[in-house]
Short mmCIF file of C-alpha atoms in Angstrom, two decimals:
data_model
loop_
_atom_site.label_atom_id
_atom_site.label_comp_id
_atom_site.label_asym_id
_atom_site.label_seq_id
_atom_site.Cartn_x
_atom_site.Cartn_y
_atom_site.Cartn_z
CA MET A 1 16.60 7.49 -43.20
CA GLN A 2 13.16 7.54 -43.01
CA ASP A 3 11.70 8.80 -40.07
CA PRO A 4 10.15 5.65 -38.10
CA THR A 5 6.69 8.01 -37.11
CA PHE A 6 5.77 7.38 -41.11
CA GLY A 7 5.70 3.68 -40.24
CA VAL A 8 3.09 3.94 -37.81
CA PHE A 9 0.82 6.21 -40.04
CA GLY A 10 1.28 3.25 -42.36
CA ILE A 11 0.34 0.31 -40.39
CA VAL A 12 -2.79 2.40 -38.88
CA ALA A 13 -3.77 3.14 -42.14
CA ALA A 14 -3.49 -0.29 -43.78
CA LEU A 15 -5.61 -1.57 -40.54
CA ALA A 16 -8.32 1.14 -41.11
CA ALA A 17 -8.72 0.27 -44.67
CA LEU A 18 -9.28 -3.34 -43.89
CA LEU A 19 -11.94 -2.44 -41.38
CA VAL A 20 -13.44 0.05 -43.31
CA ALA A 21 -13.47 -2.44 -46.47
CA SER A 22 -15.23 -5.00 -44.11
CA PRO A 23 -19.22 -5.13 -44.01
CA GLN A 24 -19.95 -2.98 -41.01
CA PRO A 25 -23.46 -1.85 -39.64
CA ARG A 26 -25.26 0.78 -41.25
CA ALA A 27 -24.96 4.08 -39.17
CA GLU A 28 -28.49 5.55 -37.79
CA THR A 29 -29.94 8.79 -37.56
CA PRO A 30 -27.61 10.67 -34.62
CA THR A 31 -29.64 10.45 -31.59
CA HIS A 32 -27.08 12.63 -29.29
CA THR A 33 -24.80 15.39 -30.73
CA GLU A 34 -23.83 17.21 -27.73
CA PRO A 35 -20.69 16.53 -25.41
CA ALA A 36 -21.55 14.16 -22.58
CA HIS A 37 -20.03 13.81 -19.40
CA ALA A 38 -18.59 10.73 -18.05
CA GLU A 39 -16.78 10.23 -14.83
CA GLY A 40 -16.01 13.98 -14.85
CA LEU A 41 -14.41 14.11 -18.54
CA PRO A 42 -15.98 15.86 -21.38
CA ARG A 43 -17.10 13.11 -24.01
CA LEU A 44 -18.64 13.26 -27.26
CA ASP A 45 -21.21 10.70 -28.09
CA LEU A 46 -22.33 10.51 -31.56
CA PHE A 47 -24.72 8.08 -33.49
CA ASP A 48 -26.38 6.14 -30.66
CA GLY A 49 -22.76 5.51 -29.29
CA ARG A 50 -21.04 4.01 -32.40
CA PHE A 51 -18.82 7.32 -32.07
CA THR A 52 -17.50 8.52 -29.27
CA LEU A 53 -14.28 10.93 -28.51
CA LEU A 54 -12.90 12.02 -25.59
CA PRO A 55 -9.60 13.91 -24.27
CA THR A 56 -6.72 12.16 -22.20
CA ALA A 57 -3.96 13.54 -20.26
CA ARG A 58 -1.14 12.38 -18.07
CA LEU A 59 1.27 14.62 -15.75
CA ASP A 60 3.94 12.84 -13.62
CA LEU A 61 6.27 15.22 -11.33
CA ASP A 62 9.14 13.35 -9.88
CA ALA A 63 11.73 14.52 -7.37
CA GLY A 64 14.85 12.80 -6.09
CA SER A 65 17.85 12.85 -4.17
CA PHE A 66 20.81 10.64 -3.86
CA ALA A 67 23.29 10.13 -1.26
CA GLY A 68 26.06 7.57 -0.30
CA GLN A 69 28.14 7.62 -3.29
CA ASP A 70 31.72 7.24 -3.04
CA VAL A 71 32.68 7.50 -6.53
CA ARG A 72 32.38 10.72 -8.49
CA PRO A 73 30.79 11.80 -10.71
CA GLY A 74 27.84 10.11 -9.46
CA PHE A 75 23.75 10.27 -9.84
CA GLN A 76 22.70 13.53 -9.59
CA SER A 77 19.65 14.73 -7.40
CA ASN A 78 17.03 16.63 -9.32
CA VAL A 79 13.31 17.21 -10.09
CA ASN A 80 12.05 15.94 -13.48
CA ILE A 81 8.70 15.96 -15.43
CA ARG A 82 8.57 12.09 -16.14
CA ARG A 83 5.25 11.92 -18.12
CA GLY A 84 3.51 14.88 -19.90
CA ARG A 85 0.92 13.59 -21.86
CA ILE A 86 -2.15 14.80 -24.06
CA GLY A 87 -4.18 13.27 -26.67
CA LEU A 88 -7.83 11.73 -27.98
CA GLU A 89 -9.15 8.51 -27.66
CA ALA A 90 -11.82 7.62 -30.11
CA THR A 91 -14.41 4.72 -30.48
CA LEU A 92 -15.83 3.95 -33.89
CA LEU A 93 -18.87 1.36 -34.58
CA ARG A 94 -18.39 0.44 -30.71
CA ASP A 95 -15.65 -2.25 -31.63
CA ILE A 96 -12.71 -0.12 -33.08
CA ASP A 97 -10.44 1.83 -30.60
CA ILE A 98 -8.11 4.90 -31.84
CA VAL A 99 -5.64 6.27 -29.44
CA PHE A 100 -3.32 9.38 -30.06
CA GLN A 101 -0.89 10.53 -27.29
CA TRP A 102 1.57 13.33 -27.56
CA GLU A 103 4.55 13.50 -24.99
CA PHE A 104 5.75 16.77 -23.88
CA ALA A 105 8.18 15.62 -21.23
CA PRO A 106 11.93 15.39 -22.03
CA ALA A 107 12.98 11.70 -23.75
CA ALA A 108 15.81 11.68 -21.11
CA PRO A 109 16.36 13.66 -17.72
CA GLY A 110 18.11 16.86 -18.29
CA ASP A 111 17.00 16.85 -21.82
CA GLN A 112 15.00 19.92 -23.68
CA PRO A 113 11.40 18.86 -24.90
CA LEU A 114 12.01 20.42 -28.15
CA GLY A 115 8.43 20.41 -28.99
CA GLY A 116 7.45 16.93 -27.69
CA ARG A 117 7.58 13.71 -29.52
CA LEU A 118 4.69 11.11 -30.78
CA TYR A 119 4.24 8.73 -27.68
CA GLU A 120 1.11 6.65 -28.99
CA LEU A 121 -0.84 6.09 -32.15
CA GLN A 122 -2.83 3.14 -32.41
CA MET A 123 -5.73 1.32 -33.70
CA ALA A 124 -7.43 -1.85 -31.78
CA TYR A 125 -10.19 -4.02 -32.82
CA ARG A 126 -12.29 -5.60 -30.36
CA GLY A 127 -15.06 -7.27 -32.75
CA ILE A 128 -13.70 -10.45 -31.99
CA GLU A 129 -14.77 -11.90 -28.21
CA GLY A 130 -11.71 -12.51 -25.94
CA THR A 131 -9.42 -11.12 -28.91
CA THR A 132 -7.81 -7.62 -29.61
CA LEU A 133 -5.70 -7.05 -32.66
CA ARG A 134 -3.71 -3.84 -32.32
CA ALA A 135 -1.44 -1.86 -34.64
CA GLY A 136 0.51 1.45 -34.65
CA ALA A 137 2.79 2.67 -32.13
CA PHE A 138 1.98 1.65 -28.62
CA THR A 139 3.50 -0.41 -25.63
CA PRO A 140 3.32 -4.15 -26.33
CA LEU A 141 1.96 -6.52 -23.43
CA HIS A 142 5.21 -7.85 -23.36
CA THR A 143 6.63 -9.14 -19.70
CA LEU A 144 4.83 -8.89 -16.55
CA ASP A 145 6.09 -5.39 -15.70
CA PHE A 146 5.24 -4.05 -19.07
CA SER A 147 1.78 -5.57 -19.36
CA SER A 148 0.91 -3.10 -16.35
CA SER A 149 -0.09 0.26 -16.37
CA SER A 150 2.73 2.53 -15.10
CA PHE A 151 0.00 4.62 -13.32
CA THR A 152 -0.75 1.84 -11.14
CA LEU A 153 2.88 -0.08 -10.80
CA PRO A 154 3.83 -0.55 -7.18
CA PHE A 155 7.34 1.52 -8.00
CA LEU A 156 7.91 4.49 -9.62
CA GLU A 157 9.67 2.63 -12.71
CA ARG A 158 9.84 -1.03 -13.86
CA ALA A 159 12.83 -3.15 -12.83
CA SER A 160 15.95 -2.54 -14.57
CA ILE A 161 15.97 -6.16 -15.92
CA SER A 162 12.22 -5.63 -17.33
CA GLU A 163 13.52 -2.48 -19.24
CA LEU A 164 16.24 -4.01 -20.68
CA ALA A 165 14.77 -7.19 -21.80
CA ALA A 166 11.95 -4.71 -23.33
CA SER A 167 14.23 -2.68 -25.14
CA ILE A 168 15.22 -5.64 -27.47
CA ALA A 169 11.83 -5.70 -29.39
CA SER A 170 8.95 -3.88 -27.52
CA GLY A 171 8.73 -1.05 -24.59
CA THR A 172 6.85 2.33 -24.74
CA SER A 173 6.14 3.60 -28.28
CA ARG A 174 7.29 0.52 -30.10
CA ILE A 175 5.98 0.18 -33.78
CA ALA A 176 4.16 -2.96 -33.81
CA ALA A 177 1.10 -4.98 -34.81
CA GLY A 178 -0.30 -8.03 -33.36
CA ALA A 179 -2.93 -9.70 -31.40
CA GLU A 180 -3.80 -10.23 -27.67
CA LEU A 181 -6.09 -13.23 -26.42
CA ARG A 182 -7.44 -13.77 -23.31
CA GLY A 183 -9.89 -15.96 -20.87
CA GLU A 184 -10.98 -16.07 -17.35
CA THR A 185 -7.71 -17.60 -16.27
CA TRP A 186 -5.19 -17.03 -19.10
CA PHE A 187 -3.67 -14.08 -21.30
CA ALA A 188 -1.64 -14.76 -24.19
CA SER A 189 0.04 -11.69 -26.77
CA ALA A 190 2.33 -11.71 -29.92
CA TYR A 191 3.58 -8.85 -31.96
CA ALA A 192 5.77 -8.31 -35.05
CA THR A 193 7.71 -5.15 -33.87
CA GLU A 194 9.66 -2.41 -35.65
CA GLY A 195 11.69 0.64 -34.23
CA VAL A 196 10.57 2.97 -31.90
CA ALA A 197 8.35 6.34 -32.87
CA GLY A 198 10.11 9.33 -32.88
CA THR A 199 13.56 7.99 -32.63
CA PRO A 200 15.68 8.82 -35.92
CA ASN A 201 17.04 5.99 -38.15
CA ASP A 202 15.15 3.59 -35.69
CA ASP A 203 12.68 2.33 -38.48
CA ALA A 204 14.94 -0.55 -39.78
CA GLN A 205 14.63 -2.71 -36.67
CA ARG A 206 12.79 -5.96 -37.10
CA GLY A 207 11.58 -8.20 -34.34
CA VAL A 208 8.70 -10.42 -32.23
CA ALA A 209 7.71 -10.35 -28.89
CA GLY A 210 5.32 -12.04 -27.10
CA ARG A 211 3.93 -13.39 -23.69
CA ALA A 212 1.60 -16.19 -22.29
CA ALA A 213 0.12 -16.36 -18.36
CA LEU A 214 -1.57 -18.92 -17.13
CA GLN A 215 -3.47 -19.10 -13.52
CA PRO A 216 -3.74 -22.85 -12.40
CA PHE A 217 -4.32 -21.87 -8.60
CA ASP A 218 -7.54 -19.32 -7.93
CA GLY A 219 -8.60 -19.28 -3.93
CA ILE A 220 -6.58 -17.92 -0.88
CA LEU A 221 -3.66 -18.91 -2.88
CA ARG A 222 -3.77 -17.38 -6.43
CA ALA A 223 -0.88 -18.09 -8.66
CA GLN A 224 -0.55 -17.12 -12.29
CA ILE A 225 2.83 -18.75 -14.18
CA GLY A 226 3.91 -17.48 -17.42
CA ILE A 227 6.70 -16.87 -20.21
CA ASN A 228 7.80 -14.06 -22.27
CA GLY A 229 10.21 -13.44 -25.08
CA ALA A 230 11.37 -11.44 -27.73
CA MET A 231 13.78 -11.53 -30.54
CA GLN A 232 15.37 -8.39 -32.57
CA PHE A 233 16.36 -9.99 -36.17
CA HIS A 234 17.50 -6.90 -37.59
CA PRO A 235 19.12 -4.69 -34.59
CA GLY A 236 20.47 -1.10 -34.31
CA THR A 237 19.00 2.27 -32.95
CA ARG A 238 21.53 4.08 -35.10
CA SER A 239 21.92 3.82 -38.81
CA ASP A 240 24.50 0.75 -38.01
CA GLU A 241 23.61 -2.36 -36.52
CA SER A 242 24.53 -2.64 -33.11
CA VAL A 243 22.79 -3.29 -29.28
CA ARG A 244 22.99 -1.22 -26.50
CA LEU A 245 21.83 -2.16 -23.13
CA ARG A 246 21.34 0.65 -20.36
CA ASP A 247 19.23 1.77 -17.81
CA TYR A 248 18.70 4.04 -14.92
CA PRO A 249 18.90 3.13 -11.33
CA GLU A 250 15.43 2.66 -11.21
CA LEU A 251 14.48 6.07 -11.01
CA ARG A 252 14.68 8.56 -13.85
CA ILE A 253 16.01 11.58 -11.97
CA SER A 254 19.50 11.88 -13.20
CA PRO A 255 20.54 11.36 -16.93
CA ASN A 256 23.57 9.14 -15.81
CA ARG A 257 23.24 5.50 -16.66
CA PHE A 258 26.03 3.57 -15.27
CA LEU A 259 24.57 0.25 -16.25
CA ASP A 260 25.57 0.52 -19.54
CA THR A 261 27.15 -2.11 -22.36
CA LYS A 262 28.28 0.75 -24.58
CA SER A 263 27.18 -0.29 -28.33
CA ILE A 264 27.93 -3.96 -29.26
CA PRO A 265 28.08 -4.51 -33.20
CA ALA A 266 25.53 -7.49 -33.73
CA GLY A 267 23.26 -9.49 -36.14
CA GLN A 268 20.67 -9.97 -33.44
CA ALA A 269 19.42 -10.10 -30.00
CA TRP A 270 17.06 -12.09 -27.59
CA ALA A 271 15.45 -12.00 -24.44
CA VAL A 272 13.25 -14.65 -22.50
CA GLY A 273 12.18 -15.62 -19.35
CA PRO A 274 9.51 -16.97 -16.96
CA GLU A 275 7.53 -15.16 -14.48
CA LEU A 276 5.60 -15.75 -11.65
CA SER A 277 2.89 -13.58 -9.94
CA GLY A 278 -0.66 -13.63 -7.92
CA MET A 279 -2.23 -13.14 -4.34
CA VAL A 280 -1.77 -14.71 -0.94
CA GLY A 281 -4.88 -13.51 0.68
CA PRO A 282 -4.34 -9.58 0.25
CA LEU A 283 -0.56 -9.91 -0.49
CA HIS A 284 0.33 -9.66 -4.18
CA TYR A 285 3.64 -11.14 -4.97
CA ALA A 286 5.34 -10.72 -8.55
CA ALA A 287 8.67 -12.01 -9.86
CA GLU A 288 10.53 -12.37 -13.18
CA TYR A 289 13.84 -13.70 -14.45
CA GLN A 290 15.26 -12.50 -17.72
CA ALA A 291 18.29 -14.30 -19.96
CA ILE A 292 19.43 -11.62 -22.54
CA GLY A 293 21.45 -12.55 -25.47
CA VAL A 294 23.48 -10.80 -27.71
CA GLU A 295 25.14 -12.17 -31.12
CA ALA A 296 28.06 -9.90 -31.20
CA ASP A 297 29.62 -9.47 -34.52
CA SER A 298 33.17 -10.35 -33.15
CA GLY A 299 34.47 -12.07 -30.30
CA PRO A 300 32.00 -14.34 -28.11
CA ALA A 301 28.20 -13.95 -27.92
CA ARG A 302 27.45 -12.12 -25.03
CA ARG A 303 24.85 -13.57 -22.17
CA PHE A 304 23.35 -11.30 -19.48
CA SER A 305 20.79 -11.89 -16.93
CA GLY A 306 18.76 -10.66 -14.15
CA TRP A 307 15.69 -10.85 -11.97
CA TYR A 308 13.58 -9.22 -9.57
CA ALA A 309 10.97 -10.23 -6.68
CA ALA A 310 8.61 -7.67 -5.61
CA ALA A 311 5.39 -7.91 -2.99
CA SER A 312 2.96 -5.22 -1.86
CA TRP A 313 0.39 -4.94 0.88
CA PRO A 314 -2.87 -2.81 1.03
CA LEU A 315 -2.61 -0.65 4.37
CA VAL A 316 -5.89 1.18 3.47
CA GLY A 317 -8.54 -0.67 1.02
CA ALA A 318 -9.17 -3.54 -1.07
CA PRO A 319 -6.33 -5.50 -2.29
CA ARG A 320 -4.93 -5.65 -5.90
CA ARG A 321 -7.24 -7.28 -8.39
CA TRP A 322 -6.41 -9.58 -11.65
CA ASP A 323 -6.73 -7.40 -14.96
CA ALA A 324 -7.97 -9.56 -17.53
CA LEU A 325 -7.49 -7.28 -20.30
CA ARG A 326 -3.75 -6.85 -19.57
CA GLY A 327 -2.97 -10.15 -17.95
CA SER A 328 -1.41 -8.59 -15.05
CA TRP A 329 -2.56 -7.29 -11.42
CA ALA A 330 -3.89 -3.73 -10.94
CA LYS A 331 -5.01 -1.35 -8.03
CA PRO A 332 -8.76 -1.61 -6.92
CA GLU A 333 -11.18 0.59 -9.08
CA THR A 334 -12.41 2.51 -6.35
CA ALA A 335 -10.38 4.95 -4.29
CA ARG A 336 -12.13 8.19 -2.76
CA LEU A 337 -10.84 10.47 0.03
CA ASP A 338 -13.66 11.44 2.45
CA PRO A 339 -12.62 11.69 6.12
CA ALA A 340 -15.97 11.95 7.08
CA ALA A 341 -17.35 8.95 5.85
CA GLY A 342 -14.31 7.06 6.62
CA GLU A 343 -12.77 6.80 3.49
CA TRP A 344 -9.17 7.64 3.12
CA GLY A 345 -8.45 6.31 -0.57
CA TRP A 346 -6.11 3.57 -1.22
CA LEU A 347 -2.75 3.23 0.69
CA GLU A 348 -0.13 0.50 -0.29
CA LEU A 349 3.22 -0.34 0.98
CA ALA A 350 5.52 -2.51 -1.44
CA GLY A 351 9.08 -3.85 -1.55
CA ARG A 352 11.53 -5.04 -4.31
CA TYR A 353 14.88 -6.81 -5.01
CA SER A 354 16.27 -6.29 -8.26
CA ARG A 355 19.59 -7.60 -10.08
CA ALA A 356 20.50 -6.87 -13.59
CA ASP A 357 24.14 -8.24 -14.81
CA LEU A 358 25.62 -6.74 -17.94
CA ASN A 359 29.13 -8.30 -17.72
CA ASP A 360 30.21 -11.07 -20.04
CA GLY A 361 33.35 -11.38 -21.72
CA PRO A 362 34.83 -8.45 -23.11
CA THR A 363 31.63 -6.41 -22.38
CA ARG A 364 31.76 -4.93 -18.78
CA GLY A 365 28.37 -3.41 -18.40
CA GLY A 366 28.08 -3.46 -14.51
CA ALA A 367 25.57 -5.43 -12.21
CA GLN A 368 23.21 -3.49 -10.67
CA SER A 369 21.29 -4.45 -7.23
CA ILE A 370 18.75 -2.67 -5.49
CA TRP A 371 16.53 -3.10 -2.69
CA THR A 372 13.34 -0.51 -2.76
CA ALA A 373 10.71 0.30 -0.51
CA ALA A 374 7.77 2.35 -1.65
CA LEU A 375 4.65 3.89 0.00
CA ASN A 376 1.60 4.63 -2.76
CA TRP A 377 -1.43 6.79 -1.88
CA TYR A 378 -4.51 7.26 -4.13
CA PRO A 379 -6.79 10.02 -2.51
CA ALA A 380 -8.78 9.54 -5.92
CA GLU A 381 -8.75 7.40 -8.64
CA GLN A 382 -6.87 9.95 -10.98
CA VAL A 383 -4.44 11.17 -8.48
CA ARG A 384 -1.34 9.28 -7.06
CA VAL A 385 1.43 10.60 -4.50
CA SER A 386 4.23 7.94 -3.81
CA MET A 387 7.41 7.95 -2.14
CA GLN A 388 10.36 5.48 -3.07
CA VAL A 389 13.42 4.55 -0.94
CA GLU A 390 16.57 2.65 -3.00
CA VAL A 391 19.35 0.97 -1.65
CA GLY A 392 21.76 0.09 -4.15
CA GLN A 393 25.12 -0.73 -5.82
CA ILE A 394 26.51 -1.34 -9.45
CA THR A 395 29.42 -3.15 -9.78
CA GLY A 396 31.85 -4.99 -12.36
CA ASN A 397 32.48 -2.23 -14.59
CA GLY A 398 35.01 0.09 -12.28
CA PRO A 399 35.09 0.98 -8.64
CA ASP A 400 32.16 -0.19 -6.68
CA ARG A 401 29.37 2.54 -6.85
CA PRO A 402 26.86 2.09 -3.80
CA PHE A 403 23.89 4.74 -3.58
CA GLN A 404 20.71 5.79 -1.55
CA ALA A 405 18.22 7.75 -3.33
CA VAL A 406 14.70 8.78 -2.27
CA GLY A 407 12.07 9.43 -4.73
CA TRP A 408 8.88 11.31 -4.72
CA ARG A 409 6.24 11.49 -7.30
CA LEU A 410 2.84 13.19 -7.93
CA SER A 411 0.77 11.63 -10.94
CA VAL A 412 -2.39 13.19 -12.28
CA ALA A 413 -4.20 10.85 -15.18
CA PRO A 414 -7.73 12.34 -15.49
#
């Protein structure tokens, strides 16, 4: 089958042709042709700001240890390169963004990188106030978890139920086209999606995904309520039509995934759920529920579900802030380590309970429950050091599988 990467170039080329064909301001004589520097990064600025180009990079180094496992084989203690990306970001005519990122980290713990793979290739148009039109391979802003940057998440990984719901028709490196709309107190997104870039035999997928969120309360108590959903009309991550839901134990250290439905021959699958997030003073809270349905070709339809609830508290520095571009909550913009000036960066304590139940009818994918505590320190804007402790278990697909884990991460995003 055709490699889905070709679909990425097709979508981006079509959007580029549309934008080029539309009337644009006439370019003026370049006034600056030498690389400039913004926030310590090399930056090329041409034609009075009508064209900019800068490199991007991301490196996440993870290590983790598992204990308390009574059933063998279990999760493996390991070190892992979670992310190793380099790329370019360009801006054309001030309103068109083009992003390219290549991922050198292995696709799964223990895999060989094999030269890497395409992670992101997208074009976004921001010329309409409050609107972004986006196409290519990127991470759709679907679910509260996936609307948050992985660099500023309170935990090393998103909750398992968020990963499972996103695997239906969104998630990272998804080939998609859609729009994001935003206001002072609301956010909405909608996308038409295909498969995952760089995954063989994945380009036949067809789906939709979207999210809507609103803040009715804004004060000492700040609350955002929302709903998100996804549907896959033409499933299959292989040459046949099937759905497989599985995830790691919210640490990508061990290659084992015991939360796993195996492949279910199916004509379609969907996920839908509400979300709640906000602030109570400096305390940030977030919760999501997901109902997942798989319309199996034989036997009864499968119905799975899960949820998580999380909270975080700034120990040093300002509380989290609302990110209007994403409709989610990010860390404050300032973080600097300068003990002489009494500045120790930004330090956050976070906790989460999550559950994902993949047991229904003849499918025994397991029910996973995890308690997590995390400590995140940003000594600088571009550097993160995190430690995470988990106590969890998987039941319903064999002997009960309890486990404890400790994970660490050093992340650099210049």
